[in-house]
Short mmCIF file of N, CA, C and O in Angstrom, two decimals:
data_model
loop_
_atom_site.label_atom_id
_atom_site.label_comp_id
_atom_site.label_asym_id
_atom_site.label_seq_id
_atom_site.Cartn_x
_atom_site.Cartn_y
_atom_site.Cartn_z
N MET A 1 211.54 72.98 241.39
CA MET A 1 212.71 72.65 242.18
C MET A 1 213.47 71.49 241.57
O MET A 1 214.67 71.50 241.50
N HIS A 2 212.75 70.46 241.10
CA HIS A 2 213.39 69.30 240.51
C HIS A 2 214.15 69.69 239.24
O HIS A 2 215.27 69.23 239.02
N GLU A 3 213.56 70.56 238.41
CA GLU A 3 214.22 71.01 237.19
C GLU A 3 215.48 71.79 237.55
O GLU A 3 216.50 71.67 236.88
N SER A 4 215.42 72.57 238.62
CA SER A 4 216.58 73.32 239.07
C SER A 4 217.73 72.39 239.45
O SER A 4 218.88 72.65 239.12
N ARG A 5 217.42 71.29 240.13
CA ARG A 5 218.44 70.31 240.50
C ARG A 5 219.04 69.64 239.27
O ARG A 5 220.23 69.38 239.22
N ASP A 6 218.18 69.34 238.28
CA ASP A 6 218.67 68.73 237.05
C ASP A 6 219.63 69.67 236.33
O ASP A 6 220.66 69.25 235.82
N THR A 7 219.27 70.95 236.28
CA THR A 7 220.12 71.95 235.65
C THR A 7 221.44 72.07 236.41
O THR A 7 222.51 72.12 235.81
N GLU A 8 221.34 72.11 237.73
CA GLU A 8 222.53 72.16 238.58
C GLU A 8 223.43 70.96 238.33
O GLU A 8 224.64 71.10 238.17
N SER A 9 222.85 69.78 238.29
CA SER A 9 223.62 68.55 238.05
C SER A 9 224.29 68.58 236.70
O SER A 9 225.45 68.19 236.57
N ALA A 10 223.57 69.04 235.68
CA ALA A 10 224.16 69.13 234.34
C ALA A 10 225.32 70.12 234.32
O ALA A 10 226.36 69.85 233.72
N THR A 11 225.14 71.25 234.99
CA THR A 11 226.20 72.26 235.04
C THR A 11 227.43 71.73 235.73
O THR A 11 228.54 71.78 235.19
N PHE A 12 227.25 71.19 236.94
CA PHE A 12 228.40 70.68 237.68
C PHE A 12 229.02 69.47 236.99
O PHE A 12 230.24 69.29 237.01
N GLY A 13 228.20 68.63 236.36
CA GLY A 13 228.73 67.50 235.61
C GLY A 13 229.60 67.95 234.46
O GLY A 13 230.68 67.40 234.22
N ALA A 14 229.14 68.96 233.73
CA ALA A 14 229.92 69.49 232.61
C ALA A 14 231.21 70.15 233.10
O ALA A 14 232.26 70.00 232.48
N LEU A 15 231.12 70.84 234.23
CA LEU A 15 232.30 71.53 234.77
C LEU A 15 233.31 70.58 235.40
O LEU A 15 234.46 70.95 235.62
N ALA A 16 232.90 69.35 235.66
CA ALA A 16 233.79 68.39 236.32
C ALA A 16 234.96 67.96 235.44
O ALA A 16 236.00 67.56 235.95
N ASP A 17 234.81 68.07 234.15
CA ASP A 17 235.85 67.60 233.24
C ASP A 17 236.84 68.73 232.92
O ASP A 17 236.44 69.81 232.49
N PRO A 18 238.14 68.49 233.12
CA PRO A 18 239.14 69.55 232.88
C PRO A 18 239.20 70.01 231.42
O PRO A 18 239.45 71.19 231.16
N SER A 19 238.93 69.13 230.47
CA SER A 19 238.94 69.54 229.06
C SER A 19 237.79 70.49 228.77
O SER A 19 237.95 71.48 228.04
N ARG A 20 236.63 70.22 229.35
CA ARG A 20 235.49 71.11 229.14
C ARG A 20 235.73 72.47 229.81
O ARG A 20 235.36 73.51 229.25
N ARG A 21 236.37 72.46 230.97
CA ARG A 21 236.70 73.75 231.61
C ARG A 21 237.68 74.52 230.73
O ARG A 21 237.59 75.75 230.61
N ALA A 22 238.61 73.83 230.09
CA ALA A 22 239.56 74.50 229.19
C ALA A 22 238.84 75.10 227.98
O ALA A 22 239.16 76.22 227.55
N VAL A 23 237.86 74.38 227.45
CA VAL A 23 237.05 74.92 226.34
C VAL A 23 236.32 76.18 226.80
O VAL A 23 236.29 77.20 226.09
N LEU A 24 235.76 76.15 227.99
CA LEU A 24 235.05 77.33 228.52
C LEU A 24 236.00 78.50 228.71
O LEU A 24 235.64 79.65 228.40
N ARG A 25 237.21 78.22 229.21
CA ARG A 25 238.20 79.30 229.37
C ARG A 25 238.52 79.93 228.01
O ARG A 25 238.60 81.15 227.87
N LEU A 26 238.71 79.07 227.00
CA LEU A 26 238.99 79.57 225.66
C LEU A 26 237.84 80.43 225.14
O LEU A 26 238.06 81.53 224.62
N LEU A 27 236.61 79.95 225.32
CA LEU A 27 235.46 80.72 224.87
C LEU A 27 235.29 82.02 225.64
O LEU A 27 234.76 83.00 225.10
N SER A 28 235.75 82.06 226.87
CA SER A 28 235.64 83.30 227.66
C SER A 28 236.55 84.39 227.10
O SER A 28 236.32 85.57 227.35
N GLU A 29 237.55 84.00 226.31
CA GLU A 29 238.50 84.95 225.74
C GLU A 29 238.11 85.44 224.35
O GLU A 29 238.78 86.30 223.78
N HIS A 30 237.03 84.87 223.78
CA HIS A 30 236.60 85.21 222.42
C HIS A 30 235.08 85.33 222.39
O HIS A 30 234.39 84.55 223.04
N PRO A 31 234.57 86.26 221.58
CA PRO A 31 233.11 86.37 221.48
C PRO A 31 232.47 85.10 220.92
O PRO A 31 231.45 84.66 221.41
N GLU A 32 233.08 84.55 219.88
CA GLU A 32 232.59 83.32 219.25
C GLU A 32 233.76 82.59 218.60
O GLU A 32 234.71 83.22 218.14
N LEU A 33 233.65 81.27 218.56
CA LEU A 33 234.64 80.45 217.86
C LEU A 33 233.91 79.32 217.15
O LEU A 33 232.87 78.85 217.62
N THR A 34 234.49 78.88 216.03
CA THR A 34 233.94 77.69 215.36
C THR A 34 234.46 76.46 216.09
O THR A 34 235.45 76.52 216.83
N ALA A 35 233.81 75.34 215.83
CA ALA A 35 234.26 74.07 216.41
C ALA A 35 235.69 73.77 215.96
O ALA A 35 236.50 73.28 216.74
N SER A 36 236.01 74.09 214.71
CA SER A 36 237.37 73.86 214.20
C SER A 36 238.39 74.72 214.92
O SER A 36 239.50 74.26 215.22
N GLN A 37 238.06 75.96 215.20
CA GLN A 37 238.97 76.84 215.93
C GLN A 37 239.21 76.31 217.35
O GLN A 37 240.32 76.37 217.86
N ILE A 38 238.15 75.83 217.97
CA ILE A 38 238.28 75.28 219.32
C ILE A 38 239.16 74.03 219.28
O ILE A 38 240.09 73.88 220.08
N ALA A 39 238.89 73.14 218.33
CA ALA A 39 239.67 71.90 218.21
C ALA A 39 241.14 72.21 217.94
O ALA A 39 242.03 71.53 218.47
N ALA A 40 241.42 73.22 217.13
CA ALA A 40 242.81 73.57 216.80
C ALA A 40 243.59 74.04 218.03
O ALA A 40 244.81 73.91 218.08
N ALA A 41 242.88 74.56 219.02
CA ALA A 41 243.55 75.05 220.24
C ALA A 41 243.96 73.92 221.17
O ALA A 41 244.74 74.13 222.09
N PHE A 42 243.44 72.72 220.93
CA PHE A 42 243.71 71.58 221.81
C PHE A 42 244.32 70.44 221.02
O PHE A 42 243.62 69.63 220.42
N HIS A 43 245.64 70.39 221.01
CA HIS A 43 246.36 69.37 220.24
C HIS A 43 246.22 67.99 220.85
O HIS A 43 246.33 67.00 220.15
N HIS A 44 245.97 67.92 222.14
CA HIS A 44 245.89 66.63 222.84
C HIS A 44 244.48 66.03 222.81
O HIS A 44 244.27 64.93 223.29
N ILE A 45 243.53 66.75 222.22
CA ILE A 45 242.15 66.26 222.14
C ILE A 45 241.77 66.19 220.66
O ILE A 45 241.95 67.15 219.92
N GLY A 46 241.22 65.08 220.24
CA GLY A 46 240.79 64.94 218.85
C GLY A 46 239.53 65.73 218.56
O GLY A 46 238.80 66.13 219.47
N ARG A 47 239.25 65.95 217.28
CA ARG A 47 238.06 66.71 216.88
C ARG A 47 236.77 66.06 217.35
O ARG A 47 235.83 66.75 217.74
N THR A 48 236.72 64.74 217.31
CA THR A 48 235.51 64.04 217.76
C THR A 48 235.28 64.29 219.24
O THR A 48 234.15 64.54 219.67
N ALA A 49 236.35 64.23 220.03
CA ALA A 49 236.23 64.48 221.47
C ALA A 49 235.81 65.92 221.74
O ALA A 49 234.97 66.17 222.62
N VAL A 50 236.35 66.86 220.97
CA VAL A 50 235.97 68.27 221.13
C VAL A 50 234.48 68.42 220.82
O VAL A 50 233.75 69.11 221.55
N SER A 51 234.00 67.77 219.77
CA SER A 51 232.57 67.83 219.43
C SER A 51 231.72 67.27 220.56
O SER A 51 230.66 67.83 220.88
N THR A 52 232.18 66.19 221.16
CA THR A 52 231.45 65.60 222.29
C THR A 52 231.42 66.57 223.47
O THR A 52 230.37 66.77 224.10
N HIS A 53 232.56 67.17 223.77
CA HIS A 53 232.61 68.15 224.87
C HIS A 53 231.68 69.33 224.58
O HIS A 53 230.97 69.79 225.48
N LEU A 54 231.68 69.81 223.36
CA LEU A 54 230.80 70.93 223.00
C LEU A 54 229.33 70.55 223.14
O LEU A 54 228.51 71.35 223.60
N ARG A 55 228.99 69.32 222.76
CA ARG A 55 227.60 68.86 222.90
C ARG A 55 227.19 68.84 224.37
O ARG A 55 226.11 69.31 224.74
N ILE A 56 228.06 68.31 225.23
CA ILE A 56 227.77 68.25 226.67
C ILE A 56 227.64 69.66 227.24
O ILE A 56 226.72 69.95 228.02
N LEU A 57 228.54 70.55 226.85
CA LEU A 57 228.47 71.93 227.32
C LEU A 57 227.20 72.62 226.83
O LEU A 57 226.58 73.38 227.57
N ARG A 58 226.81 72.35 225.59
CA ARG A 58 225.58 72.93 225.05
C ARG A 58 224.36 72.40 225.79
O ARG A 58 223.47 73.16 226.18
N GLN A 59 224.32 71.08 226.03
CA GLN A 59 223.19 70.49 226.74
C GLN A 59 223.08 71.01 228.17
O GLN A 59 221.99 71.12 228.72
N ALA A 60 224.21 71.35 228.78
CA ALA A 60 224.21 71.91 230.13
C ALA A 60 223.90 73.40 230.12
O ALA A 60 223.76 74.02 231.18
N GLY A 61 223.78 73.98 228.93
CA GLY A 61 223.47 75.41 228.82
C GLY A 61 224.67 76.32 228.99
O GLY A 61 224.52 77.53 229.10
N LEU A 62 225.87 75.74 229.01
CA LEU A 62 227.07 76.54 229.24
C LEU A 62 227.61 77.20 227.97
O LEU A 62 228.35 78.18 228.05
N VAL A 63 227.26 76.65 226.82
CA VAL A 63 227.63 77.28 225.56
C VAL A 63 226.38 77.38 224.68
O VAL A 63 225.44 76.60 224.82
N GLN A 64 226.44 78.34 223.80
CA GLN A 64 225.36 78.56 222.85
C GLN A 64 225.93 78.26 221.47
O GLN A 64 227.07 78.62 221.18
N GLU A 65 225.13 77.63 220.64
CA GLU A 65 225.55 77.29 219.28
C GLU A 65 224.63 78.00 218.30
O GLU A 65 223.42 78.04 218.50
N ARG A 66 225.23 78.55 217.26
CA ARG A 66 224.42 79.11 216.18
C ARG A 66 225.10 78.75 214.86
O ARG A 66 226.32 78.59 214.81
N ARG A 67 224.29 78.60 213.85
CA ARG A 67 224.83 78.27 212.53
C ARG A 67 225.06 79.54 211.73
O ARG A 67 224.25 80.46 211.75
N GLN A 68 226.20 79.54 211.07
CA GLN A 68 226.54 80.64 210.17
C GLN A 68 227.05 79.98 208.89
O GLN A 68 228.21 79.54 208.84
N GLY A 69 226.17 79.85 207.94
CA GLY A 69 226.53 79.11 206.72
C GLY A 69 226.78 77.65 207.07
O GLY A 69 225.96 77.00 207.70
N ARG A 70 227.94 77.13 206.71
CA ARG A 70 228.26 75.74 207.03
C ARG A 70 228.99 75.59 208.36
O ARG A 70 229.36 74.49 208.75
N PHE A 71 229.19 76.69 209.06
CA PHE A 71 229.90 76.66 210.33
C PHE A 71 228.95 76.71 211.51
O PHE A 71 227.88 77.31 211.44
N ARG A 72 229.38 76.10 212.59
CA ARG A 72 228.67 76.23 213.87
C ARG A 72 229.53 77.13 214.75
O ARG A 72 230.70 76.84 215.00
N MET A 73 228.92 78.19 215.21
CA MET A 73 229.63 79.16 216.04
C MET A 73 229.24 78.92 217.50
O MET A 73 228.06 78.75 217.81
N TYR A 74 230.24 78.91 218.36
CA TYR A 74 230.00 78.66 219.79
C TYR A 74 230.40 79.88 220.60
O TYR A 74 231.41 80.54 220.32
N SER A 75 229.60 80.16 221.61
CA SER A 75 229.90 81.25 222.54
C SER A 75 229.54 80.81 223.95
O SER A 75 228.72 79.92 224.16
N LEU A 76 230.17 81.46 224.90
CA LEU A 76 229.97 81.15 226.31
C LEU A 76 228.66 81.75 226.81
O LEU A 76 228.32 82.88 226.48
N ARG A 77 227.93 80.97 227.59
CA ARG A 77 226.75 81.47 228.30
C ARG A 77 227.13 81.52 229.78
O ARG A 77 227.42 80.50 230.37
N THR A 78 227.13 82.69 230.35
CA THR A 78 227.61 82.84 231.72
C THR A 78 226.56 82.60 232.79
O THR A 78 226.91 82.34 233.95
N SER A 79 225.28 82.64 232.45
CA SER A 79 224.25 82.51 233.50
C SER A 79 224.33 81.17 234.25
O SER A 79 224.21 81.16 235.48
N PRO A 80 224.57 80.01 233.61
CA PRO A 80 224.71 78.78 234.39
C PRO A 80 225.94 78.80 235.31
O PRO A 80 225.90 78.24 236.40
N VAL A 81 226.99 79.45 234.86
CA VAL A 81 228.20 79.57 235.69
C VAL A 81 227.89 80.45 236.90
O VAL A 81 228.27 80.12 238.04
N GLU A 82 227.18 81.54 236.67
CA GLU A 82 226.79 82.42 237.77
C GLU A 82 225.90 81.68 238.77
O GLU A 82 226.05 81.85 239.98
N ASP A 83 225.00 80.83 238.26
CA ASP A 83 224.14 80.03 239.14
C ASP A 83 224.97 79.06 239.98
O ASP A 83 224.72 78.88 241.17
N ALA A 84 225.97 78.43 239.35
CA ALA A 84 226.85 77.49 240.08
C ALA A 84 227.64 78.22 241.16
O ALA A 84 227.78 77.73 242.28
N VAL A 85 228.13 79.40 240.83
CA VAL A 85 228.87 80.21 241.81
C VAL A 85 227.95 80.56 242.98
O VAL A 85 228.35 80.51 244.14
N SER A 86 226.70 80.88 242.68
CA SER A 86 225.73 81.21 243.72
C SER A 86 225.48 80.02 244.65
O SER A 86 225.43 80.18 245.88
N VAL A 87 225.35 78.83 244.08
CA VAL A 87 225.15 77.61 244.88
C VAL A 87 226.34 77.41 245.81
O VAL A 87 226.18 77.16 247.02
N LEU A 88 227.54 77.51 245.28
CA LEU A 88 228.75 77.32 246.09
C LEU A 88 228.89 78.42 247.15
O LEU A 88 229.28 78.14 248.29
N SER A 89 228.55 79.63 246.78
CA SER A 89 228.62 80.74 247.73
C SER A 89 227.67 80.53 248.90
O SER A 89 228.02 80.78 250.06
N ARG A 90 226.45 80.03 248.60
CA ARG A 90 225.49 79.75 249.68
C ARG A 90 226.02 78.67 250.61
O ARG A 90 225.84 78.73 251.82
N LEU A 91 226.69 77.65 250.04
CA LEU A 91 227.26 76.59 250.88
C LEU A 91 228.29 77.16 251.84
O LEU A 91 228.30 76.83 253.03
N VAL A 92 229.17 78.01 251.32
CA VAL A 92 230.22 78.60 252.15
C VAL A 92 229.60 79.51 253.21
O VAL A 92 229.97 79.44 254.39
N THR A 93 228.66 80.34 252.81
CA THR A 93 228.01 81.25 253.75
C THR A 93 227.29 80.49 254.86
O THR A 93 227.42 80.81 256.04
N THR A 94 226.55 79.45 254.48
CA THR A 94 225.83 78.63 255.46
C THR A 94 226.81 77.95 256.41
O THR A 94 226.60 77.94 257.62
N HIS A 95 227.87 77.41 255.86
CA HIS A 95 228.87 76.73 256.69
C HIS A 95 229.50 77.71 257.68
O HIS A 95 229.66 77.39 258.86
N ARG A 96 229.87 78.87 257.22
CA ARG A 96 230.47 79.87 258.11
C ARG A 96 229.50 80.27 259.21
O ARG A 96 229.87 80.40 260.36
N HIS A 97 228.24 80.44 258.84
CA HIS A 97 227.23 80.81 259.82
C HIS A 97 227.05 79.70 260.85
O HIS A 97 226.98 79.95 262.05
N GLN A 98 226.99 78.46 260.38
CA GLN A 98 226.79 77.32 261.28
C GLN A 98 227.98 77.09 262.18
O GLN A 98 227.83 76.63 263.31
N SER A 99 229.18 77.38 261.71
CA SER A 99 230.35 77.15 262.55
C SER A 99 230.36 78.08 263.77
O SER A 99 230.96 77.77 264.79
N TYR A 100 229.67 79.21 263.67
CA TYR A 100 229.54 80.11 264.81
C TYR A 100 228.40 79.73 265.74
O TYR A 100 228.31 80.17 266.86
N HIS A 101 227.48 78.92 265.25
CA HIS A 101 226.30 78.54 266.02
C HIS A 101 226.18 77.01 266.08
O HIS A 101 225.16 76.44 265.74
N ARG A 102 227.20 76.36 266.48
CA ARG A 102 227.21 74.89 266.52
C ARG A 102 226.16 74.37 267.50
O ARG A 102 225.97 74.90 268.58
N VAL A 103 225.51 73.31 267.10
CA VAL A 103 224.50 72.66 267.92
C VAL A 103 225.20 71.61 268.77
O VAL A 103 226.00 70.83 268.28
N GLU A 104 224.90 71.57 270.06
CA GLU A 104 225.52 70.62 270.96
C GLU A 104 224.93 69.23 270.84
O GLU A 104 225.59 68.25 271.14
N GLN A 105 223.69 69.12 270.40
CA GLN A 105 223.04 67.81 270.29
C GLN A 105 223.31 67.21 268.91
O GLN A 105 223.42 67.96 267.94
N PRO A 106 223.40 65.89 268.85
CA PRO A 106 223.61 65.27 267.53
C PRO A 106 222.38 65.48 266.64
O PRO A 106 221.25 65.53 267.12
N ILE A 107 222.63 65.59 265.37
CA ILE A 107 221.54 65.78 264.40
C ILE A 107 220.97 64.40 264.08
O ILE A 107 221.68 63.45 263.84
N ARG A 108 219.64 64.30 264.11
CA ARG A 108 218.96 63.05 263.80
C ARG A 108 218.48 63.10 262.35
O ARG A 108 217.82 64.04 261.95
N LEU A 109 218.87 62.09 261.60
CA LEU A 109 218.44 62.00 260.21
C LEU A 109 217.09 61.31 260.16
O LEU A 109 216.86 60.32 260.82
N THR A 110 216.20 61.84 259.33
CA THR A 110 214.88 61.23 259.19
C THR A 110 214.92 60.17 258.11
O THR A 110 215.82 60.14 257.29
N GLY A 111 213.96 59.27 258.14
CA GLY A 111 213.84 58.25 257.12
C GLY A 111 214.66 57.00 257.39
O GLY A 111 214.87 56.20 256.51
N ARG A 112 215.15 56.83 258.58
CA ARG A 112 215.94 55.62 258.90
C ARG A 112 215.19 54.74 259.84
O ARG A 112 214.48 55.03 260.68
#
């Protein structure tokens, strides 16, 4: 369970940045791209920043990297995104269910 939360945190942390989401959108449109191809698509972001974003995305499991000669090829991994969608979907479903079954008594928090 703890590892699952760490993975979740890494995924949502990586998705929190608009530049990283833009990189993911770009990768969703191509089977694979080199780091140079990704950097060329973003004129407002330097190559070093793109490399940092790719490292964070890779560590979060959102992109896969493979070497092809002297190039690093990047591709999108959809399973962490699907997991994030599932987490958000459960939140919405639970909230909708609870709004129909509201508790009249205040909820007591433990540990205080």
